[in-house]
Every structure is written in C-alpha cells, then in structure tokens.
Amino acid sequence: MNNKAFEVLQKEAPEVSEVWQQFLLKASALDEKTQNLVYLSVLSAFHLENRIPFHVKMAKMHGATRDEVISAVLVGLPALGNIVTTALSVAIEAFDKD
C-alpha cells in the first residue's frame, strides 16, 4: 500500500486501519522495534524509499539506534549488492531529522 492509500485508509476508515495494524502486530512473533527494522530491510531491497522515513521513525520510537537502522538497510547488501545503498541516505536523514 502506498503512503497516499495508507493516509486515506487512516482518514476515511480509522477503525479498519487500527484493526488491520493491530492484527499485523499480534500476528508477528517479533517485537515492534525488530519488526520495523526488518521492514526497513524489505523496503530497501524493493527500492521503496518513500516509505522508509515512516518506518525509521517507528523503529526509533521503539528504541532502535542509528547503527541498527543503518544495519537494517544494509543487511541485504551481500545478496542484492549496491541496490540497497540508495535507501541508506533516506534512512539516515529520517533518523537524524528528529
């Protein structure tokens, strides 16, 4: 779901959005920090840089350090090569923003 679609879902159907988000959290065995760090890795691998700032913010809110965010972005480097490095500046900028 792109950012615009997610924003519309939150605005127009907040109850559905909340239930959906809670379902995803409860369905995962990962804590919220780890889940957001993993999600950063996936976003980086798929070149979805526009979604990275939100998940950096969420990871940071749940205790992730700058080094953990950087590591999450770069974890795919051996498998994917430099493709993930394009997300690095986006993630660092988002982390340092607050």
PDB file of N, CA, C and O in Angstrom, residues 31-40 52-70 72 90-98:
ATOM      1  N   ASP A  31       9.146  -8.289  18.189  1.00  0.00           N
ATOM      2  CA  ASP A  31       8.779  -7.061  18.883  1.00  0.00           C
ATOM      3  C   ASP A  31       8.725  -5.929  17.859  1.00  0.00           C
ATOM      4  O   ASP A  31       9.206  -6.069  16.737  1.00  0.00           O
ATOM      5  N   GLU A  32       8.118  -4.820  18.241  1.00  0.00           N
ATOM      6  CA  GLU A  32       7.873  -3.731  17.279  1.00  0.00           C
ATOM      7  C   GLU A  32       9.153  -3.128  16.719  1.00  0.00           C
ATOM      8  O   GLU A  32       9.215  -2.784  15.538  1.00  0.00           O
ATOM      9  N   LYS A  33      10.185  -2.998  17.544  1.00  0.00           N
ATOM     10  CA  LYS A  33      11.452  -2.462  17.042  1.00  0.00           C
ATOM     11  C   LYS A  33      12.009  -3.379  15.959  1.00  0.00           C
ATOM     12  O   LYS A  33      12.337  -2.930  14.851  1.00  0.00           O
ATOM     13  N   THR A  34      12.086  -4.658  16.263  1.00  0.00           N
ATOM     14  CA  THR A  34      12.638  -5.618  15.302  1.00  0.00           C
ATOM     15  C   THR A  34      11.790  -5.679  14.044  1.00  0.00           C
ATOM     16  O   THR A  34      12.324  -5.712  12.930  1.00  0.00           O
ATOM     17  N   GLN A  35      10.492  -5.669  14.201  1.00  0.00           N
ATOM     18  CA  GLN A  35       9.603  -5.721  13.039  1.00  0.00           C
ATOM     19  C   GLN A  35       9.837  -4.523  12.121  1.00  0.00           C
ATOM     20  O   GLN A  35       9.888  -4.674  10.896  1.00  0.00           O
ATOM     21  N   ASN A  36      10.002  -3.336  12.685  1.00  0.00           N
ATOM     22  CA  ASN A  36      10.257  -2.159  11.859  1.00  0.00           C
ATOM     23  C   ASN A  36      11.634  -2.206  11.218  1.00  0.00           C
ATOM     24  O   ASN A  36      11.811  -1.771  10.078  1.00  0.00           O
ATOM     25  N   LEU A  37      12.617  -2.737  11.906  1.00  0.00           N
ATOM     26  CA  LEU A  37      13.953  -2.875  11.315  1.00  0.00           C
ATOM     27  C   LEU A  37      13.926  -3.867  10.151  1.00  0.00           C
ATOM     28  O   LEU A  37      14.513  -3.614   9.095  1.00  0.00           O
ATOM     29  N   VAL A  38      13.226  -4.973  10.327  1.00  0.00           N
ATOM     30  CA  VAL A  38      13.092  -5.945   9.241  1.00  0.00           C
ATOM     31  C   VAL A  38      12.368  -5.309   8.056  1.00  0.00           C
ATOM     32  O   VAL A  38      12.761  -5.486   6.899  1.00  0.00           O
ATOM     33  N   TYR A  39      11.332  -4.561   8.359  1.00  0.00           N
ATOM     34  CA  TYR A  39      10.570  -3.906   7.301  1.00  0.00           C
ATOM     35  C   TYR A  39      11.458  -2.918   6.540  1.00  0.00           C
ATOM     36  O   TYR A  39      11.336  -2.799   5.309  1.00  0.00           O
ATOM     37  N   LEU A  40      12.353  -2.236   7.232  1.00  0.00           N
ATOM     38  CA  LEU A  40      13.304  -1.341   6.557  1.00  0.00           C
ATOM     39  C   LEU A  40      14.166  -2.118   5.569  1.00  0.00           C
ATOM     40  O   LEU A  40      14.467  -1.628   4.477  1.00  0.00           O
ATOM     41  N   ILE A  52      10.390   4.601   3.689  1.00  0.00           N
ATOM     42  CA  ILE A  52      11.425   4.404   4.701  1.00  0.00           C
ATOM     43  C   ILE A  52      11.325   5.389   5.868  1.00  0.00           C
ATOM     44  O   ILE A  52      11.433   4.980   7.024  1.00  0.00           O
ATOM     45  N   PRO A  53      11.122   6.690   5.640  1.00  0.00           N
ATOM     46  CA  PRO A  53      11.092   7.619   6.778  1.00  0.00           C
ATOM     47  C   PRO A  53      10.089   7.230   7.865  1.00  0.00           C
ATOM     48  O   PRO A  53      10.402   7.311   9.061  1.00  0.00           O
ATOM     49  N   PHE A  54       8.902   6.793   7.487  1.00  0.00           N
ATOM     50  CA  PHE A  54       7.904   6.403   8.485  1.00  0.00           C
ATOM     51  C   PHE A  54       8.398   5.242   9.339  1.00  0.00           C
ATOM     52  O   PHE A  54       8.286   5.261  10.564  1.00  0.00           O
ATOM     53  N   HIS A  55       8.977   4.239   8.701  1.00  0.00           N
ATOM     54  CA  HIS A  55       9.413   3.058   9.454  1.00  0.00           C
ATOM     55  C   HIS A  55      10.691   3.305  10.232  1.00  0.00           C
ATOM     56  O   HIS A  55      10.914   2.672  11.272  1.00  0.00           O
ATOM     57  N   VAL A  56      11.516   4.241   9.782  1.00  0.00           N
ATOM     58  CA  VAL A  56      12.656   4.666  10.592  1.00  0.00           C
ATOM     59  C   VAL A  56      12.128   5.329  11.864  1.00  0.00           C
ATOM     60  O   VAL A  56      12.596   5.036  12.969  1.00  0.00           O
ATOM     61  N   LYS A  57      11.157   6.199  11.698  1.00  0.00           N
ATOM     62  CA  LYS A  57      10.557   6.876  12.856  1.00  0.00           C
ATOM     63  C   LYS A  57       9.967   5.860  13.833  1.00  0.00           C
ATOM     64  O   LYS A  57      10.148   5.976  15.045  1.00  0.00           O
ATOM     65  N   MET A  58       9.260   4.875  13.305  1.00  0.00           N
ATOM     66  CA  MET A  58       8.666   3.856  14.165  1.00  0.00           C
ATOM     67  C   MET A  58       9.733   3.016  14.861  1.00  0.00           C
ATOM     68  O   MET A  58       9.626   2.723  16.051  1.00  0.00           O
ATOM     69  N   ALA A  59      10.769   2.629  14.131  1.00  0.00           N
ATOM     70  CA  ALA A  59      11.850   1.844  14.736  1.00  0.00           C
ATOM     71  C   ALA A  59      12.534   2.654  15.840  1.00  0.00           C
ATOM     72  O   ALA A  59      12.799   2.142  16.935  1.00  0.00           O
ATOM     73  N   LYS A  60      12.791   3.921  15.552  1.00  0.00           N
ATOM     74  CA  LYS A  60      13.425   4.804  16.532  1.00  0.00           C
ATOM     75  C   LYS A  60      12.528   4.981  17.756  1.00  0.00           C
ATOM     76  O   LYS A  60      13.003   4.939  18.894  1.00  0.00           O
ATOM     77  N   MET A  61      11.246   5.128  17.539  1.00  0.00           N
ATOM     78  CA  MET A  61      10.294   5.277  18.634  1.00  0.00           C
ATOM     79  C   MET A  61      10.302   4.044  19.546  1.00  0.00           C
ATOM     80  O   MET A  61      10.077   4.150  20.749  1.00  0.00           O
ATOM     81  N   HIS A  62      10.597   2.887  18.968  1.00  0.00           N
ATOM     82  CA  HIS A  62      10.629   1.652  19.753  1.00  0.00           C
ATOM     83  C   HIS A  62      12.040   1.273  20.188  1.00  0.00           C
ATOM     84  O   HIS A  62      12.285   0.129  20.576  1.00  0.00           O
ATOM     85  N   GLY A  63      12.965   2.232  20.121  1.00  0.00           N
ATOM     86  CA  GLY A  63      14.286   2.028  20.707  1.00  0.00           C
ATOM     87  C   GLY A  63      15.425   1.698  19.776  1.00  0.00           C
ATOM     88  O   GLY A  63      16.534   1.429  20.235  1.00  0.00           O
ATOM     89  N   ALA A  64      15.204   1.720  18.479  1.00  0.00           N
ATOM     90  CA  ALA A  64      16.285   1.416  17.537  1.00  0.00           C
ATOM     91  C   ALA A  64      17.316   2.535  17.525  1.00  0.00           C
ATOM     92  O   ALA A  64      16.974   3.712  17.587  1.00  0.00           O
ATOM     93  N   THR A  65      18.565   2.155  17.438  1.00  0.00           N
ATOM     94  CA  THR A  65      19.656   3.123  17.344  1.00  0.00           C
ATOM     95  C   THR A  65      19.933   3.443  15.874  1.00  0.00           C
ATOM     96  O   THR A  65      19.468   2.734  14.969  1.00  0.00           O
ATOM     97  N   ARG A  66      20.718   4.482  15.680  1.00  0.00           N
ATOM     98  CA  ARG A  66      21.121   4.873  14.313  1.00  0.00           C
ATOM     99  C   ARG A  66      21.871   3.726  13.642  1.00  0.00           C
ATOM    100  O   ARG A  66      21.651   3.414  12.480  1.00  0.00           O
ATOM    101  N   ASP A  67      22.772   3.086  14.393  1.00  0.00           N
ATOM    102  CA  ASP A  67      23.543   1.966  13.845  1.00  0.00           C
ATOM    103  C   ASP A  67      22.646   0.783  13.478  1.00  0.00           C
ATOM    104  O   ASP A  67      22.890   0.096  12.481  1.00  0.00           O
ATOM    105  N   GLU A  68      21.601   0.539  14.264  1.00  0.00           N
ATOM    106  CA  GLU A  68      20.671  -0.546  13.941  1.00  0.00           C
ATOM    107  C   GLU A  68      19.903  -0.244  12.662  1.00  0.00           C
ATOM    108  O   GLU A  68      19.676  -1.140  11.835  1.00  0.00           O
ATOM    109  N   VAL A  69      19.508   1.003  12.486  1.00  0.00           N
ATOM    110  CA  VAL A  69      18.796   1.397  11.265  1.00  0.00           C
ATOM    111  C   VAL A  69      19.718   1.227  10.060  1.00  0.00           C
ATOM    112  O   VAL A  69      19.312   0.663   9.034  1.00  0.00           O
ATOM    113  N   ILE A  70      20.937   1.680  10.168  1.00  0.00           N
ATOM    114  CA  ILE A  70      21.904   1.527   9.075  1.00  0.00           C
ATOM    115  C   ILE A  70      22.112   0.048   8.756  1.00  0.00           C
ATOM    116  O   ILE A  70      22.100  -0.364   7.594  1.00  0.00           O
ATOM    117  N   ALA A  72      20.069  -2.411   9.307  1.00  0.00           N
ATOM    118  CA  ALA A  72      18.849  -2.966   8.712  1.00  0.00           C
ATOM    119  C   ALA A  72      18.792  -2.666   7.213  1.00  0.00           C
ATOM    120  O   ALA A  72      18.416  -3.525   6.416  1.00  0.00           O
ATOM    121  N   VAL A  90      18.363   8.030   2.684  1.00  0.00           N
ATOM    122  CA  VAL A  90      16.985   8.315   3.086  1.00  0.00           C
ATOM    123  C   VAL A  90      16.780   7.918   4.549  1.00  0.00           C
ATOM    124  O   VAL A  90      16.198   8.666   5.343  1.00  0.00           O
ATOM    125  N   ALA A  91      17.267   6.753   4.921  1.00  0.00           N
ATOM    126  CA  ALA A  91      17.113   6.264   6.292  1.00  0.00           C
ATOM    127  C   ALA A  91      17.887   7.120   7.290  1.00  0.00           C
ATOM    128  O   ALA A  91      17.367   7.466   8.358  1.00  0.00           O
ATOM    129  N   ILE A  92      19.117   7.478   6.947  1.00  0.00           N
ATOM    130  CA  ILE A  92      19.936   8.292   7.851  1.00  0.00           C
ATOM    131  C   ILE A  92      19.306   9.675   8.032  1.00  0.00           C
ATOM    132  O   ILE A  92      19.217  10.196   9.153  1.00  0.00           O
ATOM    133  N   GLU A  93      18.857  10.270   6.944  1.00  0.00           N
ATOM    134  CA  GLU A  93      18.213  11.585   7.026  1.00  0.00           C
ATOM    135  C   GLU A  93      16.951  11.526   7.911  1.00  0.00           C
ATOM    136  O   GLU A  93      16.713  12.405   8.731  1.00  0.00           O
ATOM    137  N   ALA A  94      16.187  10.475   7.738  1.00  0.00           N
ATOM    138  CA  ALA A  94      14.973  10.317   8.552  1.00  0.00           C
ATOM    139  C   ALA A  94      15.307  10.124  10.026  1.00  0.00           C
ATOM    140  O   ALA A  94      14.653  10.688  10.898  1.00  0.00           O
ATOM    141  N   PHE A  95      16.354   9.374  10.311  1.00  0.00           N
ATOM    142  CA  PHE A  95      16.736   9.142  11.707  1.00  0.00           C
ATOM    143  C   PHE A  95      17.227  10.421  12.354  1.00  0.00           C
ATOM    144  O   PHE A  95      16.878  10.737  13.492  1.00  0.00           O
ATOM    145  N   ASP A  96      18.046  11.177  11.629  1.00  0.00           N
ATOM    146  CA  ASP A  96      18.639  12.397  12.172  1.00  0.00           C
ATOM    147  C   ASP A  96      17.668  13.567  12.226  1.00  0.00           C
ATOM    148  O   ASP A  96      17.941  14.569  12.883  1.00  0.00           O
ATOM    149  N   LYS A  97      16.533  13.446  11.555  1.00  0.00           N
ATOM    150  CA  LYS A  97      15.571  14.535  11.457  1.00  0.00           C
ATOM    151  C   LYS A  97      15.022  14.962  12.822  1.00  0.00           C
ATOM    152  O   LYS A  97      14.819  16.132  13.078  1.00  0.00           O
ATOM    153  N   ASP A  98      14.747  14.023  13.660  1.00  0.00           N
ATOM    154  CA  ASP A  98      14.142  14.344  14.977  1.00  0.00           C
ATOM    155  C   ASP A  98      15.167  14.763  15.994  1.00  0.00           C
ATOM    156  O   ASP A  98      16.169  14.310  16.188  1.00  0.00           O
TER     157      ASP A  98
END
